[in-house]
Short mmCIF file of C-alpha atoms in Angstrom, two decimals:
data_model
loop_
_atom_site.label_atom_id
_atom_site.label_comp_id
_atom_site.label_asym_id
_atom_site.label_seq_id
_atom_site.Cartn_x
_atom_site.Cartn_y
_atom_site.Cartn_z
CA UNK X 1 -26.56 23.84 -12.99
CA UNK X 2 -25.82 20.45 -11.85
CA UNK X 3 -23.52 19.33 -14.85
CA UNK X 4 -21.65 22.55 -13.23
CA UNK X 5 -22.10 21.16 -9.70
CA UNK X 6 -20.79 17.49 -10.86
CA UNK X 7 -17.88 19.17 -12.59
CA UNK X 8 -16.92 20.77 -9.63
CA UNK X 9 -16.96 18.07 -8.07
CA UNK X 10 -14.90 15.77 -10.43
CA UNK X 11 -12.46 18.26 -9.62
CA UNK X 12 -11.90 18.11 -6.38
CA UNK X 13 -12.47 14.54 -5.78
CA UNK X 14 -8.66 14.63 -8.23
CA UNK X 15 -7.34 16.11 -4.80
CA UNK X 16 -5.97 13.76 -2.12
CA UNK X 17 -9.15 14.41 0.09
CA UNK X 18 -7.00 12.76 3.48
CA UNK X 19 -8.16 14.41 7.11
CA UNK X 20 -5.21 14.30 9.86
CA UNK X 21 -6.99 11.56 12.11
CA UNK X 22 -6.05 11.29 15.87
CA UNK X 23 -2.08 9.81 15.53
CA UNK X 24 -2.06 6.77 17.73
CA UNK X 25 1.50 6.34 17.62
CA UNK X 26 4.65 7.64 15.61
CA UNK X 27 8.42 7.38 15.35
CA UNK X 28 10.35 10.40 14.02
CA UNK X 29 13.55 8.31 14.13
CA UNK X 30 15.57 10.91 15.87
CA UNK X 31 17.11 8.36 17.12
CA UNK X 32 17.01 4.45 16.68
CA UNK X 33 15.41 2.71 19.58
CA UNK X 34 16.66 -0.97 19.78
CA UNK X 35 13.89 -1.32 22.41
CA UNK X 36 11.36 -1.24 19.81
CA UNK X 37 13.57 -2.36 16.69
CA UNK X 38 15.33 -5.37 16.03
CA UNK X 39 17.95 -5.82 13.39
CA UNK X 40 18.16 -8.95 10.38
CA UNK X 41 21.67 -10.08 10.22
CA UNK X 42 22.99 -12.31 7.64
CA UNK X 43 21.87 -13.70 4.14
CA UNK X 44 18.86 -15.94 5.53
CA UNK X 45 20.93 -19.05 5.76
CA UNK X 46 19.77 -21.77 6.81
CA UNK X 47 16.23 -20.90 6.81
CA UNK X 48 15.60 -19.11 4.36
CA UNK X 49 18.90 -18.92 2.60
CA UNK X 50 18.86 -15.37 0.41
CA UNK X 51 15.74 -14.28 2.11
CA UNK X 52 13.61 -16.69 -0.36
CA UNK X 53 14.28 -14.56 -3.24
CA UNK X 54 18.18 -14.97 -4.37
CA UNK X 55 19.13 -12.21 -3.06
CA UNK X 56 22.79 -11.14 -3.58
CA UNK X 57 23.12 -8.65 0.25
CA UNK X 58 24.19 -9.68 3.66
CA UNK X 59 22.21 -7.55 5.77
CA UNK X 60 24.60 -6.25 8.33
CA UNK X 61 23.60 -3.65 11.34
CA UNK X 62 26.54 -1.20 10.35
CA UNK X 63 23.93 -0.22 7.32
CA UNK X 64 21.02 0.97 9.43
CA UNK X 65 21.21 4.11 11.39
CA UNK X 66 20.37 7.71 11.62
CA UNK X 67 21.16 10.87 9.80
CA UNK X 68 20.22 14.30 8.93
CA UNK X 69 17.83 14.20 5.92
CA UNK X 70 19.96 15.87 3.09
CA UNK X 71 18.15 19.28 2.42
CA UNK X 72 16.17 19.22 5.71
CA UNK X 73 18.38 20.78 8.46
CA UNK X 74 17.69 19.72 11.97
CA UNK X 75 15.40 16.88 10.39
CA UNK X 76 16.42 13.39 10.94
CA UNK X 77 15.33 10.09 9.74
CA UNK X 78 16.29 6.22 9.13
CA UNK X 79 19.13 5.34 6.60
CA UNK X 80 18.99 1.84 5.22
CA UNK X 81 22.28 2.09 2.85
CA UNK X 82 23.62 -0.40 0.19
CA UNK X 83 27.41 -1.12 -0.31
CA UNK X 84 29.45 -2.94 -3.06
CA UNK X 85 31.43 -4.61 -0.20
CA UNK X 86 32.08 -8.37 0.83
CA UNK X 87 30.81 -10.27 3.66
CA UNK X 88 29.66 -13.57 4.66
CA UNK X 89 30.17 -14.91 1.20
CA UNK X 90 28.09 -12.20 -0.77
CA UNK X 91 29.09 -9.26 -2.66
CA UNK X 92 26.78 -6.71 -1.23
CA UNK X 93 25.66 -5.28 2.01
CA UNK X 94 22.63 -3.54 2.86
CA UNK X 95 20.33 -3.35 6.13
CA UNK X 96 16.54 -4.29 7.21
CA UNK X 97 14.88 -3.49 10.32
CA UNK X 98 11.74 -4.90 11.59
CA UNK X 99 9.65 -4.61 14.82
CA UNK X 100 8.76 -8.25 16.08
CA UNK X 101 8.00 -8.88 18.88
CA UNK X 102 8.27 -5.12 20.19
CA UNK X 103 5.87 -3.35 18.35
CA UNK X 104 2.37 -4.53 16.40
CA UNK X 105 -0.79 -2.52 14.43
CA UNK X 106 -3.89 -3.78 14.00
CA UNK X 107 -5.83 -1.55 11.46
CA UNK X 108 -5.78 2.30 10.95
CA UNK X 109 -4.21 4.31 8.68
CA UNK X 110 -0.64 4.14 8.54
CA UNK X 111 1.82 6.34 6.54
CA UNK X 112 5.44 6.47 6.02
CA UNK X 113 7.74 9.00 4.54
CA UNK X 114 10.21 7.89 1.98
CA UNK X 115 12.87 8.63 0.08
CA UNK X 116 15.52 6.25 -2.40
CA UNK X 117 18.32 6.43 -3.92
CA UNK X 118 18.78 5.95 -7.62
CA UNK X 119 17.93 2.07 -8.11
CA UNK X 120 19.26 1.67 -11.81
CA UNK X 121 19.41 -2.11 -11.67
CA UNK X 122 19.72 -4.22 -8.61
CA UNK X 123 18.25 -2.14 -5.74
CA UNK X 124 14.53 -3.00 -4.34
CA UNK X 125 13.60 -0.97 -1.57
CA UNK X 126 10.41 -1.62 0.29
CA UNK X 127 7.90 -0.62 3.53
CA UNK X 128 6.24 -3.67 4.19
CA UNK X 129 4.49 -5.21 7.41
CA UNK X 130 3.98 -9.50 8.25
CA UNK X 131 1.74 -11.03 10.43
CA UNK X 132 2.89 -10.67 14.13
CA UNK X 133 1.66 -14.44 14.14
CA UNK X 134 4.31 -15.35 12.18
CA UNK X 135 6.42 -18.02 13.76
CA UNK X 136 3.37 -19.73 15.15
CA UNK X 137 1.55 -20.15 11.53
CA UNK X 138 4.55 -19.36 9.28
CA UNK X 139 4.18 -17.70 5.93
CA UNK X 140 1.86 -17.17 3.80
CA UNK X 141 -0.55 -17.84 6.50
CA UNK X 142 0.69 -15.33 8.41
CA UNK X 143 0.13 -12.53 5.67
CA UNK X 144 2.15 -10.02 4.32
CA UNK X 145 0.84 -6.09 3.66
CA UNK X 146 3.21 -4.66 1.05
CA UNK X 147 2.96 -1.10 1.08
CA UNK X 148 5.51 -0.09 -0.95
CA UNK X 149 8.13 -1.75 -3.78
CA UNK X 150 10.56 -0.51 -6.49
CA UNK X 151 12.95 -1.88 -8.42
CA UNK X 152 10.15 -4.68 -10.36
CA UNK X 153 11.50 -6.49 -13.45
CA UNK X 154 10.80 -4.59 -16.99
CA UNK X 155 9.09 -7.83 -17.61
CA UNK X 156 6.64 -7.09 -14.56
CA UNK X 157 6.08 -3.70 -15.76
CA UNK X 158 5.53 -4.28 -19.04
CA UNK X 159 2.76 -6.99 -18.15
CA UNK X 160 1.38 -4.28 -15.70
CA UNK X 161 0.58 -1.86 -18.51
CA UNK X 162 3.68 0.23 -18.06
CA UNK X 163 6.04 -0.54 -21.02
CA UNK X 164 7.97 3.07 -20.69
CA UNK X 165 8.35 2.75 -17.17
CA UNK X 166 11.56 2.32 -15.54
CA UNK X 167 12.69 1.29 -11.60
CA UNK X 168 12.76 4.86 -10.33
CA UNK X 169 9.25 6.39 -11.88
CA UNK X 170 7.63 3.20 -10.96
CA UNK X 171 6.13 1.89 -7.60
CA UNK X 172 3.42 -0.65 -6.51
CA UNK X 173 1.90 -2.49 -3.15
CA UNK X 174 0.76 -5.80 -2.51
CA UNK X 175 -1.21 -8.39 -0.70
CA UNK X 176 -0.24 -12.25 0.19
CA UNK X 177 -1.98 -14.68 2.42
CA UNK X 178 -2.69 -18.02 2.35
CA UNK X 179 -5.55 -19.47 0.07
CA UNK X 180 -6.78 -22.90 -0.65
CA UNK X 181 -7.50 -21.82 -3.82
CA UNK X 182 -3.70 -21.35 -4.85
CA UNK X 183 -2.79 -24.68 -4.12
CA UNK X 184 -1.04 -26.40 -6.80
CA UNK X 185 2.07 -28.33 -7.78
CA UNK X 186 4.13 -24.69 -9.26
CA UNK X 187 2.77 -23.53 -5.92
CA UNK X 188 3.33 -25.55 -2.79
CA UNK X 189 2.79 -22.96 -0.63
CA UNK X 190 -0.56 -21.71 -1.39
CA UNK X 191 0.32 -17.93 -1.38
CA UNK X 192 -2.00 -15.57 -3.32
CA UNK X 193 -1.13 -11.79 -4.07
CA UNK X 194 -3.14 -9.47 -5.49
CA UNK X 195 -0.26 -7.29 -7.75
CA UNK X 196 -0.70 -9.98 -10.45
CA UNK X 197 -3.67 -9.18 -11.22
CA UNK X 198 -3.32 -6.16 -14.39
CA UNK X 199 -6.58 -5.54 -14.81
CA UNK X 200 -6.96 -4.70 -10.59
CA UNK X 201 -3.14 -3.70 -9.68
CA UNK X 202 -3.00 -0.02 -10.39
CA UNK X 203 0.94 0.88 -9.59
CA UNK X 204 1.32 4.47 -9.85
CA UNK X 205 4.30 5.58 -12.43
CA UNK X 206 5.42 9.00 -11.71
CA UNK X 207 6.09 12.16 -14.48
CA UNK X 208 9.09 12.96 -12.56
CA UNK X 209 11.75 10.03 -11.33
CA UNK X 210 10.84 9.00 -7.61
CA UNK X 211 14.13 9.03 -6.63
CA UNK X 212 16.03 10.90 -4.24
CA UNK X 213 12.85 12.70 -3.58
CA UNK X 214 10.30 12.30 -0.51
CA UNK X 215 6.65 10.48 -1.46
CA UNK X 216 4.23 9.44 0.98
CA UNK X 217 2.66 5.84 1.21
CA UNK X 218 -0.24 5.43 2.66
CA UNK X 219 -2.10 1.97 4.05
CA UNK X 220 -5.89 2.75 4.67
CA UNK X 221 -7.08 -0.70 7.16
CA UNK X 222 -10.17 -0.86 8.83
CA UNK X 223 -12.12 -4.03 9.68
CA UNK X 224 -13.78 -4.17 6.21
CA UNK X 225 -11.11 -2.98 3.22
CA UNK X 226 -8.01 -2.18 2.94
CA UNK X 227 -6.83 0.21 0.27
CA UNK X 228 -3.40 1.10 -1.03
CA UNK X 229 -2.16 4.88 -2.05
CA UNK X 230 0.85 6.93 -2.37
CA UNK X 231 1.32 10.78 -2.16
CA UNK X 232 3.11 12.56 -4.85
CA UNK X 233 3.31 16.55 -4.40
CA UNK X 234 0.55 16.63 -2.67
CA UNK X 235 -1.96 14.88 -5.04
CA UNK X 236 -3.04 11.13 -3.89
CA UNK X 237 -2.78 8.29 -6.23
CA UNK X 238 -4.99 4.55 -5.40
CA UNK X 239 -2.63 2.15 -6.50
CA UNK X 240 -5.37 -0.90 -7.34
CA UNK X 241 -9.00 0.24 -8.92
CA UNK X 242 -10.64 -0.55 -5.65
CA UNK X 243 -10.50 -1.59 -2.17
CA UNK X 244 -10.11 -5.07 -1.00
CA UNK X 245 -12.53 -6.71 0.96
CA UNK X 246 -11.29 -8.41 4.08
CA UNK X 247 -14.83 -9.54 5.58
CA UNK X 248 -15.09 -13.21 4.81
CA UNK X 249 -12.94 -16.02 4.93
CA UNK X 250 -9.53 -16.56 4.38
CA UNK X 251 -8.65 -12.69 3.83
CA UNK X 252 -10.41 -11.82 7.29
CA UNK X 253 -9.00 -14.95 9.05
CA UNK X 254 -5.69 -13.12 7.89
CA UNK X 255 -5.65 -9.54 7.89
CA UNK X 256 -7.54 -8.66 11.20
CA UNK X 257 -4.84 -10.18 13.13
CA UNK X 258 -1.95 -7.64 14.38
CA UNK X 259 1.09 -7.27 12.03
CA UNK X 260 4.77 -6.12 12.22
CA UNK X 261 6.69 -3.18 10.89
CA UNK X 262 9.50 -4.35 7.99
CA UNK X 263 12.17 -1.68 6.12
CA UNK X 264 14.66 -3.09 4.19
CA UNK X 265 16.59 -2.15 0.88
CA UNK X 266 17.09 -5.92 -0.82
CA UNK X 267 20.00 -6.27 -3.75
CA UNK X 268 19.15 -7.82 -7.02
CA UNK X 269 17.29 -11.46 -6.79
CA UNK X 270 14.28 -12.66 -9.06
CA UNK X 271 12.25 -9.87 -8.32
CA UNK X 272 14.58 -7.11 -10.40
CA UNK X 273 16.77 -7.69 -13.42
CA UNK X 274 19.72 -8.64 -11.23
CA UNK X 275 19.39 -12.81 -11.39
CA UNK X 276 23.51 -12.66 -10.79
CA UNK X 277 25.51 -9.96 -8.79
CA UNK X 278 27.52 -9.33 -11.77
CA UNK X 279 23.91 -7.71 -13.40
CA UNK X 280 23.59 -4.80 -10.72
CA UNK X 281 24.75 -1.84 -11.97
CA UNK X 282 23.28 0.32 -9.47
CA UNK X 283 25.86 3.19 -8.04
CA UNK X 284 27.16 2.06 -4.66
CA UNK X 285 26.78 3.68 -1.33
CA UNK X 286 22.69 3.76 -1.65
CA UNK X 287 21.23 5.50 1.10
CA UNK X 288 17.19 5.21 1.64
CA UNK X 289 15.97 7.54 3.74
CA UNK X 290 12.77 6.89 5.94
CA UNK X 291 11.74 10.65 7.66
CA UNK X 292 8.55 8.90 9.96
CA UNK X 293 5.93 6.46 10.55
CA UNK X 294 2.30 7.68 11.75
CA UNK X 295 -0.45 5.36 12.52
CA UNK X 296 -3.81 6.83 13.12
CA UNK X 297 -7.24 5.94 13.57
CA UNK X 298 -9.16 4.96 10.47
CA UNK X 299 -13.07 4.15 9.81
CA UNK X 300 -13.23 5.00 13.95
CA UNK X 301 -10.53 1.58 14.47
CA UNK X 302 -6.85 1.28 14.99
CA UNK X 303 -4.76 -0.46 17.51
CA UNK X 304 -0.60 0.16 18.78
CA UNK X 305 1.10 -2.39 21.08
CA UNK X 306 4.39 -1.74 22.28
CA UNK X 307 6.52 -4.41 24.12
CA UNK X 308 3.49 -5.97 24.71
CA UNK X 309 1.16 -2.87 25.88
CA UNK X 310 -2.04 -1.70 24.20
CA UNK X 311 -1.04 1.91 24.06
CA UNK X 312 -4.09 2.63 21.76
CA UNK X 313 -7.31 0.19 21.46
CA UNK X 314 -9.53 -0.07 18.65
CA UNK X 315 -12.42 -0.79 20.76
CA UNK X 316 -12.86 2.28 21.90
CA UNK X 317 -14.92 3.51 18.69
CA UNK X 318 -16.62 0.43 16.30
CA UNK X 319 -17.94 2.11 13.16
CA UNK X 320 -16.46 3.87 10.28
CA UNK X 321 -15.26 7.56 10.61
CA UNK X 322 -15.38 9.08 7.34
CA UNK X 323 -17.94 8.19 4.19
CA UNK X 324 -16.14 7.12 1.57
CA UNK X 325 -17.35 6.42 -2.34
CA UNK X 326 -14.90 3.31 -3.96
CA UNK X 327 -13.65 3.39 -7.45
CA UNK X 328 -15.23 0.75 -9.08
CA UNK X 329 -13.83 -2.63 -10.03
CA UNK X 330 -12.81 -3.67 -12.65
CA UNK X 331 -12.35 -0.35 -14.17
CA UNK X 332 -12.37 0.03 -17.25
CA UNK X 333 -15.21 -2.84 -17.79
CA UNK X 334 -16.96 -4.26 -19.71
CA UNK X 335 -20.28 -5.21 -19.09
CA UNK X 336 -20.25 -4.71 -15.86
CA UNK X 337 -18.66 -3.73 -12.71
CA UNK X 338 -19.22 -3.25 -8.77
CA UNK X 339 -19.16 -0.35 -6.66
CA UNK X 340 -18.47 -0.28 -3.19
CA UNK X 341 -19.25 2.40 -0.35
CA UNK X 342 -18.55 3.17 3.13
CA UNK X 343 -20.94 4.85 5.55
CA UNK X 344 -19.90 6.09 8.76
CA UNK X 345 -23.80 5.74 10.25
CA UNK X 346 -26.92 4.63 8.63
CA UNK X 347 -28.92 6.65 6.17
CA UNK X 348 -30.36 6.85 3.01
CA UNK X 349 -28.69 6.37 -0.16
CA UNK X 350 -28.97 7.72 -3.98
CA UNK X 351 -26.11 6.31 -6.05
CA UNK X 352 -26.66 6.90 -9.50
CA UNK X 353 -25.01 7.12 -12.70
CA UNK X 354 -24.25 9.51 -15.39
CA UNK X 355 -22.40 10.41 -18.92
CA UNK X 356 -20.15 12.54 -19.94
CA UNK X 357 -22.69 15.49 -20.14
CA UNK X 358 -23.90 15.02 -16.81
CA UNK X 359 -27.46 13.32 -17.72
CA UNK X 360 -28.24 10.73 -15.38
CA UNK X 361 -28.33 7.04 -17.52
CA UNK X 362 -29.40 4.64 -14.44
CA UNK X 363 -29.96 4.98 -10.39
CA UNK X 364 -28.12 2.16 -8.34
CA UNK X 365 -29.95 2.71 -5.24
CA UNK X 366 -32.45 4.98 -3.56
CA UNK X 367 -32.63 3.76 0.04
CA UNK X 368 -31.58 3.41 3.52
CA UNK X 369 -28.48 1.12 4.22
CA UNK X 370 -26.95 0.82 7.37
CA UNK X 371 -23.13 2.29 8.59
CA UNK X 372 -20.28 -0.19 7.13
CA UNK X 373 -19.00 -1.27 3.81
CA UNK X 374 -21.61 -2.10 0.54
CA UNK X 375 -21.21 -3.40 -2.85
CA UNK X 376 -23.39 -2.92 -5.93
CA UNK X 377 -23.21 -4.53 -9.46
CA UNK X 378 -23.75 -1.96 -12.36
CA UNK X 379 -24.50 -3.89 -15.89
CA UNK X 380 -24.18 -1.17 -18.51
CA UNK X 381 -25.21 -3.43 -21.55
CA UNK X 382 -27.47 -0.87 -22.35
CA UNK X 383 -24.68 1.83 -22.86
CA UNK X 384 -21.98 3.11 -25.18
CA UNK X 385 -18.41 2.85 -24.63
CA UNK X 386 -17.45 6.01 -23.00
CA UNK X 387 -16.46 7.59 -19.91
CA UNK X 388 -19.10 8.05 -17.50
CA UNK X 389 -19.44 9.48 -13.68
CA UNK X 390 -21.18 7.79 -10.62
CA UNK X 391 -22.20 9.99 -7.74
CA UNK X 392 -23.40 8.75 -4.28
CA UNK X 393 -25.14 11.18 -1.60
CA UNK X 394 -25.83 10.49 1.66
CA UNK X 395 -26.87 12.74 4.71
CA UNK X 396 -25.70 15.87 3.10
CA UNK X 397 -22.76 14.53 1.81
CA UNK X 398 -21.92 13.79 -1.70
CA UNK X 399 -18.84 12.35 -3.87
CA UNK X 400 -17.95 10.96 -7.61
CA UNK X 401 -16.03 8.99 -9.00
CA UNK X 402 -14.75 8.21 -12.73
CA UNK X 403 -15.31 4.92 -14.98
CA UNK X 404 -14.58 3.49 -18.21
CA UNK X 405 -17.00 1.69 -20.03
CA UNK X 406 -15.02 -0.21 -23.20
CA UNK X 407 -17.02 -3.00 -25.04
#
């Protein structure tokens, strides 16, 4: 009876297991609202000439407006659209948006509903947010919460673990913030991501082609973790093994600060396989569709400010909404590996291990911890290679979660 009950659980925990939390704010782009959107005009000269990445576009404000969503009468969303067309010296156009000044989040969950055209080569498309601090700190320090990107290098891929992927079946997200640790000569700016990391990134790569389709990104921030995931018919997808911690130093310094909204659909530059205009051979009008942005209260926080009003305060409830059991990092392993938790309130804990037959090989813990975010190290030296299961319970509540033991 309980390798039954584990089983069933396995199975639903496959299931994107996401609860409609109180919406704190959300545009439905019915319409564009300048007084809560401003527009990036130009190639990033003299700053930051071709927006730091040799980009080939000149991002104009004839690209971004709003449209009926093909296939969804009465529905209408943002267009961001690309164009084989010269201007200011480059050979492509294409739009970005972004919400400085006007409108900031600080934690939550936030989710955005996308769709893009066919990127072939050339196009990159992302959903991205920087740190409202910005001009005061500049960048890295500032931070920068990738949610979304397309369009990566097959060299990128391929290092990723995802030689037979191409630009439209595969997506990722990303972290960058200043660390001391990064410093070097190659890198004067001292920026650290976390999507270069193979053995933690965990970009989804669809069955079907993403393109010209709707999928749902998802950014799950609370005071403790963030954690990456996308939506694809209805199933969600992690995209690294774990969540990040944000509670000590340079990653909390950064990320629980306010950030700023970013949509933009780049053209070629060293991030795809379009180093020179002349290598884009994506098909020209692009249109990227964006049908809504929701932000909503996660782990009990989440803050909105609009033109410089808190229309929604995170102070209003401290401690974690929902318990929540981690996939373990790194996964697979070898040795070992840590598992992390979230409890909503304090309470005991059993977190235990089993194998593939549902016997129970070790128990992690067997006592009262109190409401917030915990880690535990598993050493399996002991065990086999194999797949095994860890289950946590906790007040009444229980949930598992899959790992890959490979020595």
């Amino acid at each position: 009876m309980k390798l039954l009950k584990l089983g069933a659980v396995i199975c639903l925990m496959t299931q994107a297991s996401f609860v409609q939390a109180q919406i704190l704010w959300e545009e439905n782009f019915d319409s564009l609202n300048t007084e809560q959107w401003n527009f990036d005009i130009g190639n990033g000269c003299p700053e930051l000439c071709y927006w730091g990445n040799f980009e080939h576009q000149y991002y104009s404000q004839n690209n971004v407006y709003t449209d009926t969503i093909p296939g969804e009468s009465g529905n209408y969303g943002l267009v961001i659209e690309a164009k084989r067309e010269n201007l200011g010296g480059m050979q492509f156009t294409s739009g970005r948006i972004n919400s400085k000044g006007k409108i900031n989040v600080k934690h939550g969950l936030i989710e955005v509903r996308m769709r893009v055209p066919d990127l072939q080569t050339g196009l990159w498309p992302a959903f991205w947010l920087i740190g409202a601090n910005e001009d005061e700190v500049g960048w890295p320090r500032s931070g920068e919460i990738d949610m979304m990107e397309m369009g990566q290098k097959e060299s990128f891929r391929n290092e990723q673990g995802h030689p037979n992927s191409t630009v439209n079946n595969y997506v990722g997200a990303n972290l960058i913030w200043y660390a001391s640790a990064a410093c070097n000569d190659g890198n004067p700016t001292c920026a650290a991501a976390i999507a270069g990391d193979a053995g933690f990134n965990k970009p989804y790569e669809a069955e079907t082609p993403m393109n010209d389709r709707f999928i749902i990104y998802r950014l799950y921030w609370s005071q403790n973790i963030i954690r990456f995931a996308v939506v694809d018919d209805g199933i969600e997808y992690s995209l690294y093994e774990s969540v990040v911690n944000i509670t000590t130093g340079e990653l909390a310094e950064t990320f629980r600060e306010p950030f700023n909204f970013v949509m933009n659909m780049a053209v070629g530059g060293n991030f795809t396989d379009s180093p020179s205009p002349a290598a884009v051979t994506a098909t020209m009008p692009a249109k990227m569709y964006i049908d809504y942005i929701k932000v909503s209260k996660y782990s009990g926080v989440g803050q909105v400010t609009i033109n410089g009003i808190v229309v929604s305060n995170e102070d209003e409830e401290v401690a974690p909404a929902e318990f929540e059991l981690h996939q373990n990092y790194p996964n697979p392993f070898n040795p070992s590996t840590n598992i992390s938790f979230t409890l909503p309130t304090s309470g005991k804990v059993n977190l235990s291990v089993f194998d593939i037959h549902g016997r129970k090989v070790s128990e992690l813990a067997n006592r009262n911890y109190a409401q917030g975010t915990h880690s535990i190290a598993f050493d399996a030296s002991g065990l086999s290679s194999g797949v095994y299961f860890y289950a946590l319970e906790t007040n009444g509540l229980r949930q598992v979660q899959k790992m890959t033991l490979i020595k």
